[in-house]
Amino acid sequence: MKIFLLALVVACLPFNAFAGGWGTNSPPASVIAGLPAPDFTLQNQQGQKVNLAELRGKVVIVNFWATWCPPCRREMPSMEALYQTFRDDDLVLLAINVENEGRQNVAKFLQESPYSFPILLDEDARVQNLYGVFQFPESFIIDRNGIVVKKVIGAIHWMGGDVYNLLHFMLKG
């Protein structure tokens, strides 16, 4: 009986691998606090390229969002306030839109709700997959050395609480 079960398991292994059974239903690997942030280059609405590695020496918030996401839309006014408060202290806020039709959707969204922080387009989900993002909004706080300090899942009020205190300390000392 044990030999039969072992033979059955071994026989199913190749089928399971070719059928996509090796973890394809699990979420992608996630970026972890304490490790370097994966580098990427994306375009903004105006077609200009923004490269994360070129922002070393600044504190960077990478925020993944979509126009169809109510929590994403709710947190944006406090993101704008945070950006206005600290942008002269070397804070960079990169809001990465993850929609297939991002360019059109973001343009329409910004007509209704203008924001001054950079919005980048990840229409092929390359950077979203690189960062293992599958919930929205999801944000990563990156220090001046390019290390991920904190991962924030879900919408927050950026102008108060622990995250604000962390950013204030990182920017002002």
mmCIF file of C-alpha atoms in Angstrom:
data_model
loop_
_atom_site.group_PDB
_atom_site.id
_atom_site.type_symbol
_atom_site.label_atom_id
_atom_site.label_comp_id
_atom_site.label_asym_id
_atom_site.label_seq_id
_atom_site.Cartn_x
_atom_site.Cartn_y
_atom_site.Cartn_z
ATOM 1 C CA MET A 1 0.000 0.000 0.000
ATOM 2 C CA LYS A 2 2.817 2.450 0.859
ATOM 3 C CA ILE A 3 4.542 1.710 -2.430
ATOM 4 C CA PHE A 4 1.283 2.356 -4.323
ATOM 5 C CA LEU A 5 0.775 5.728 -2.606
ATOM 6 C CA LEU A 6 4.388 6.725 -3.236
ATOM 7 C CA ALA A 7 4.072 5.778 -6.912
ATOM 8 C CA LEU A 8 0.832 7.774 -7.175
ATOM 9 C CA VAL A 9 2.460 10.892 -5.655
ATOM 10 C CA VAL A 10 5.513 10.605 -7.915
ATOM 11 C CA ALA A 11 3.305 10.100 -10.987
ATOM 12 C CA CYS A 12 1.322 13.253 -10.182
ATOM 13 C CA LEU A 13 4.352 15.496 -9.655
ATOM 14 C CA PRO A 14 5.096 16.262 -13.332
ATOM 15 C CA PHE A 15 1.420 16.929 -14.071
ATOM 16 C CA ASN A 16 1.159 19.223 -11.054
ATOM 17 C CA ALA A 17 4.235 21.192 -12.143
ATOM 18 C CA PHE A 18 3.043 21.628 -15.747
ATOM 19 C CA ALA A 19 -0.489 22.452 -14.632
ATOM 20 C CA GLY A 20 0.815 25.433 -12.700
ATOM 21 C CA GLY A 21 0.538 23.721 -9.343
ATOM 22 C CA TRP A 22 3.766 25.112 -7.921
ATOM 23 C CA GLY A 23 2.393 28.003 -5.910
ATOM 24 C CA THR A 24 0.726 29.908 -8.734
ATOM 25 C CA ASN A 25 -2.347 30.530 -6.583
ATOM 26 C CA SER A 26 -0.324 32.211 -3.863
ATOM 27 C CA PRO A 27 0.410 35.936 -3.929
ATOM 28 C CA PRO A 28 3.752 37.055 -5.381
ATOM 29 C CA ALA A 29 6.771 37.433 -3.127
ATOM 30 C CA SER A 30 6.629 40.603 -1.093
ATOM 31 C CA VAL A 31 9.152 43.342 -0.450
ATOM 32 C CA ILE A 32 10.371 43.144 3.144
ATOM 33 C CA ALA A 33 11.330 45.934 5.544
ATOM 34 C CA GLY A 34 15.063 46.012 6.193
ATOM 35 C CA LEU A 35 16.043 45.037 2.633
ATOM 36 C CA PRO A 36 16.860 47.232 -0.363
ATOM 37 C CA ALA A 37 13.869 48.423 -2.370
ATOM 38 C CA PRO A 38 13.778 46.840 -5.826
ATOM 39 C CA ASP A 39 14.718 49.385 -8.475
ATOM 40 C CA PHE A 40 12.304 50.337 -11.230
ATOM 41 C CA THR A 41 11.766 52.909 -13.934
ATOM 42 C CA LEU A 42 8.270 54.090 -14.873
ATOM 43 C CA GLN A 43 6.812 56.986 -16.824
ATOM 44 C CA ASN A 44 4.678 59.751 -15.396
ATOM 45 C CA GLN A 45 1.631 61.261 -17.126
ATOM 46 C CA GLN A 46 3.868 63.525 -19.211
ATOM 47 C CA GLY A 47 5.986 60.601 -20.486
ATOM 48 C CA GLN A 48 9.042 61.456 -18.363
ATOM 49 C CA LYS A 49 10.893 58.491 -16.868
ATOM 50 C CA VAL A 50 11.356 58.260 -13.099
ATOM 51 C CA ASN A 51 13.966 55.843 -11.728
ATOM 52 C CA LEU A 52 13.905 54.862 -8.052
ATOM 53 C CA ALA A 53 17.695 54.409 -7.781
ATOM 54 C CA GLU A 54 18.208 58.013 -8.902
ATOM 55 C CA LEU A 55 16.281 59.161 -5.809
ATOM 56 C CA ARG A 56 18.901 57.872 -3.352
ATOM 57 C CA GLY A 57 19.566 60.469 -0.678
ATOM 58 C CA LYS A 58 15.839 61.228 -0.390
ATOM 59 C CA VAL A 59 13.082 59.594 1.631
ATOM 60 C CA VAL A 60 10.669 57.966 -0.806
ATOM 61 C CA ILE A 61 7.111 56.738 -0.386
ATOM 62 C CA VAL A 62 6.051 54.314 -3.116
ATOM 63 C CA ASN A 63 2.248 54.044 -3.106
ATOM 64 C CA PHE A 64 0.354 51.570 -5.311
ATOM 65 C CA TRP A 65 -3.207 52.650 -6.112
ATOM 66 C CA ALA A 66 -6.043 52.621 -8.655
ATOM 67 C CA THR A 67 -8.768 55.124 -9.539
ATOM 68 C CA TRP A 68 -11.443 52.437 -8.947
ATOM 69 C CA CYS A 69 -10.223 51.911 -5.350
ATOM 70 C CA PRO A 70 -12.284 53.949 -2.807
ATOM 71 C CA PRO A 71 -9.700 53.624 0.032
ATOM 72 C CA CYS A 72 -6.985 54.801 -2.373
ATOM 73 C CA ARG A 73 -8.997 57.875 -3.261
ATOM 74 C CA ARG A 74 -9.781 58.563 0.420
ATOM 75 C CA GLU A 75 -6.135 58.662 1.503
ATOM 76 C CA MET A 76 -4.938 60.926 -1.317
ATOM 77 C CA PRO A 77 -5.818 64.272 0.306
ATOM 78 C CA SER A 78 -3.662 63.403 3.339
ATOM 79 C CA MET A 79 -0.898 62.202 0.983
ATOM 80 C CA GLU A 80 -1.034 65.596 -0.723
ATOM 81 C CA ALA A 81 -0.840 67.371 2.653
ATOM 82 C CA LEU A 82 2.146 65.207 3.660
ATOM 83 C CA TYR A 83 3.862 65.902 0.342
ATOM 84 C CA GLN A 84 3.304 69.654 0.671
ATOM 85 C CA THR A 85 4.608 69.587 4.255
ATOM 86 C CA PHE A 86 7.831 67.654 3.579
ATOM 87 C CA ARG A 87 8.737 67.948 -0.101
ATOM 88 C CA ASP A 88 11.308 70.667 0.664
ATOM 89 C CA ASP A 89 12.864 68.264 3.210
ATOM 90 C CA ASP A 90 13.666 65.672 0.501
ATOM 91 C CA LEU A 91 10.429 63.668 0.637
ATOM 92 C CA VAL A 92 9.457 62.111 -2.692
ATOM 93 C CA LEU A 93 6.020 60.561 -3.031
ATOM 94 C CA LEU A 94 5.534 58.272 -6.027
ATOM 95 C CA ALA A 95 1.922 57.197 -6.538
ATOM 96 C CA ILE A 96 2.002 54.233 -8.928
ATOM 97 C CA ASN A 97 -1.261 53.651 -10.753
ATOM 98 C CA VAL A 98 -1.753 49.952 -11.569
ATOM 99 C CA GLU A 99 -4.572 50.103 -14.125
ATOM 100 C CA ASN A 100 -4.347 48.752 -17.687
ATOM 101 C CA GLU A 101 -5.869 51.992 -18.979
ATOM 102 C CA GLY A 102 -3.934 54.091 -16.478
ATOM 103 C CA ARG A 103 -3.030 57.016 -18.684
ATOM 104 C CA GLN A 104 -6.670 57.755 -19.567
ATOM 105 C CA ASN A 105 -8.101 56.935 -16.136
ATOM 106 C CA VAL A 106 -5.523 59.012 -14.269
ATOM 107 C CA ALA A 107 -5.969 62.004 -16.601
ATOM 108 C CA LYS A 108 -9.716 61.977 -15.960
ATOM 109 C CA PHE A 109 -9.191 61.471 -12.214
ATOM 110 C CA LEU A 110 -6.729 64.394 -11.973
ATOM 111 C CA GLN A 111 -9.202 66.721 -13.714
ATOM 112 C CA GLU A 112 -11.660 66.048 -10.875
ATOM 113 C CA SER A 113 -9.078 65.804 -8.063
ATOM 114 C CA PRO A 114 -5.739 67.461 -8.885
ATOM 115 C CA TYR A 115 -2.651 66.427 -6.895
ATOM 116 C CA SER A 116 0.887 67.747 -7.144
ATOM 117 C CA PHE A 117 2.860 64.606 -6.252
ATOM 118 C CA PRO A 118 4.155 62.475 -9.126
ATOM 119 C CA ILE A 119 1.835 59.787 -10.469
ATOM 120 C CA LEU A 120 3.555 56.988 -12.364
ATOM 121 C CA LEU A 121 1.946 54.459 -14.689
ATOM 122 C CA ASP A 122 2.426 50.691 -14.305
ATOM 123 C CA GLU A 123 -0.016 49.588 -16.989
ATOM 124 C CA ASP A 124 1.602 46.168 -17.469
ATOM 125 C CA ALA A 125 1.807 45.479 -13.665
ATOM 126 C CA ARG A 126 5.561 44.900 -13.901
ATOM 127 C CA VAL A 127 6.450 46.959 -10.811
ATOM 128 C CA GLN A 128 3.316 45.832 -8.974
ATOM 129 C CA ASN A 129 4.494 42.233 -9.420
ATOM 130 C CA LEU A 130 8.089 43.144 -8.550
ATOM 131 C CA TYR A 131 6.857 44.518 -5.211
ATOM 132 C CA GLY A 132 4.359 41.695 -4.653
ATOM 133 C CA VAL A 133 1.422 44.079 -4.319
ATOM 134 C CA PHE A 134 -2.040 42.546 -4.426
ATOM 135 C CA GLN A 135 -3.983 44.798 -2.038
ATOM 136 C CA PHE A 136 -4.730 48.469 -2.614
ATOM 137 C CA PRO A 137 -3.566 50.865 -1.490
ATOM 138 C CA GLU A 138 -0.211 49.505 -0.458
ATOM 139 C CA SER A 139 2.767 51.740 0.343
ATOM 140 C CA PHE A 140 6.467 51.349 1.037
ATOM 141 C CA ILE A 141 8.572 53.871 2.946
ATOM 142 C CA ILE A 142 12.170 53.863 1.718
ATOM 143 C CA ASP A 143 15.018 55.585 3.546
ATOM 144 C CA ARG A 144 17.775 57.745 2.071
ATOM 145 C CA ASN A 145 19.943 54.631 1.502
ATOM 146 C CA GLY A 146 17.294 52.815 -0.537
ATOM 147 C CA ILE A 147 16.231 50.462 2.268
ATOM 148 C CA VAL A 148 12.562 49.662 2.848
ATOM 149 C CA VAL A 149 11.766 50.871 6.361
ATOM 150 C CA LYS A 150 8.043 50.164 6.510
ATOM 151 C CA LYS A 151 5.273 48.562 4.493
ATOM 152 C CA VAL A 152 1.769 49.976 4.923
ATOM 153 C CA ILE A 153 -1.204 47.927 3.725
ATOM 154 C CA GLY A 154 -4.474 49.794 3.398
ATOM 155 C CA ALA A 155 -5.429 53.435 3.486
ATOM 156 C CA ILE A 156 -4.141 55.598 6.325
ATOM 157 C CA HIS A 157 -4.258 59.227 7.350
ATOM 158 C CA TRP A 158 -0.710 60.297 6.449
ATOM 159 C CA MET A 159 -0.726 63.477 8.568
ATOM 160 C CA GLY A 160 -0.866 61.756 11.947
ATOM 161 C CA GLY A 161 0.009 58.651 13.877
ATOM 162 C CA ASP A 162 3.056 56.402 13.888
ATOM 163 C CA VAL A 163 3.776 56.662 10.163
ATOM 164 C CA TYR A 164 3.774 60.464 10.295
ATOM 165 C CA ASN A 165 6.097 60.355 13.323
ATOM 166 C CA LEU A 166 8.431 57.950 11.511
ATOM 167 C CA LEU A 167 8.563 60.173 8.432
ATOM 168 C CA HIS A 168 9.076 63.302 10.540
ATOM 169 C CA PHE A 169 12.025 61.619 12.272
ATOM 170 C CA MET A 170 13.502 60.384 8.973
ATOM 171 C CA LEU A 171 13.242 63.836 7.387
ATOM 172 C CA LYS A 172 13.921 66.197 10.270
ATOM 173 C CA GLY A 173 15.963 64.017 12.647
#
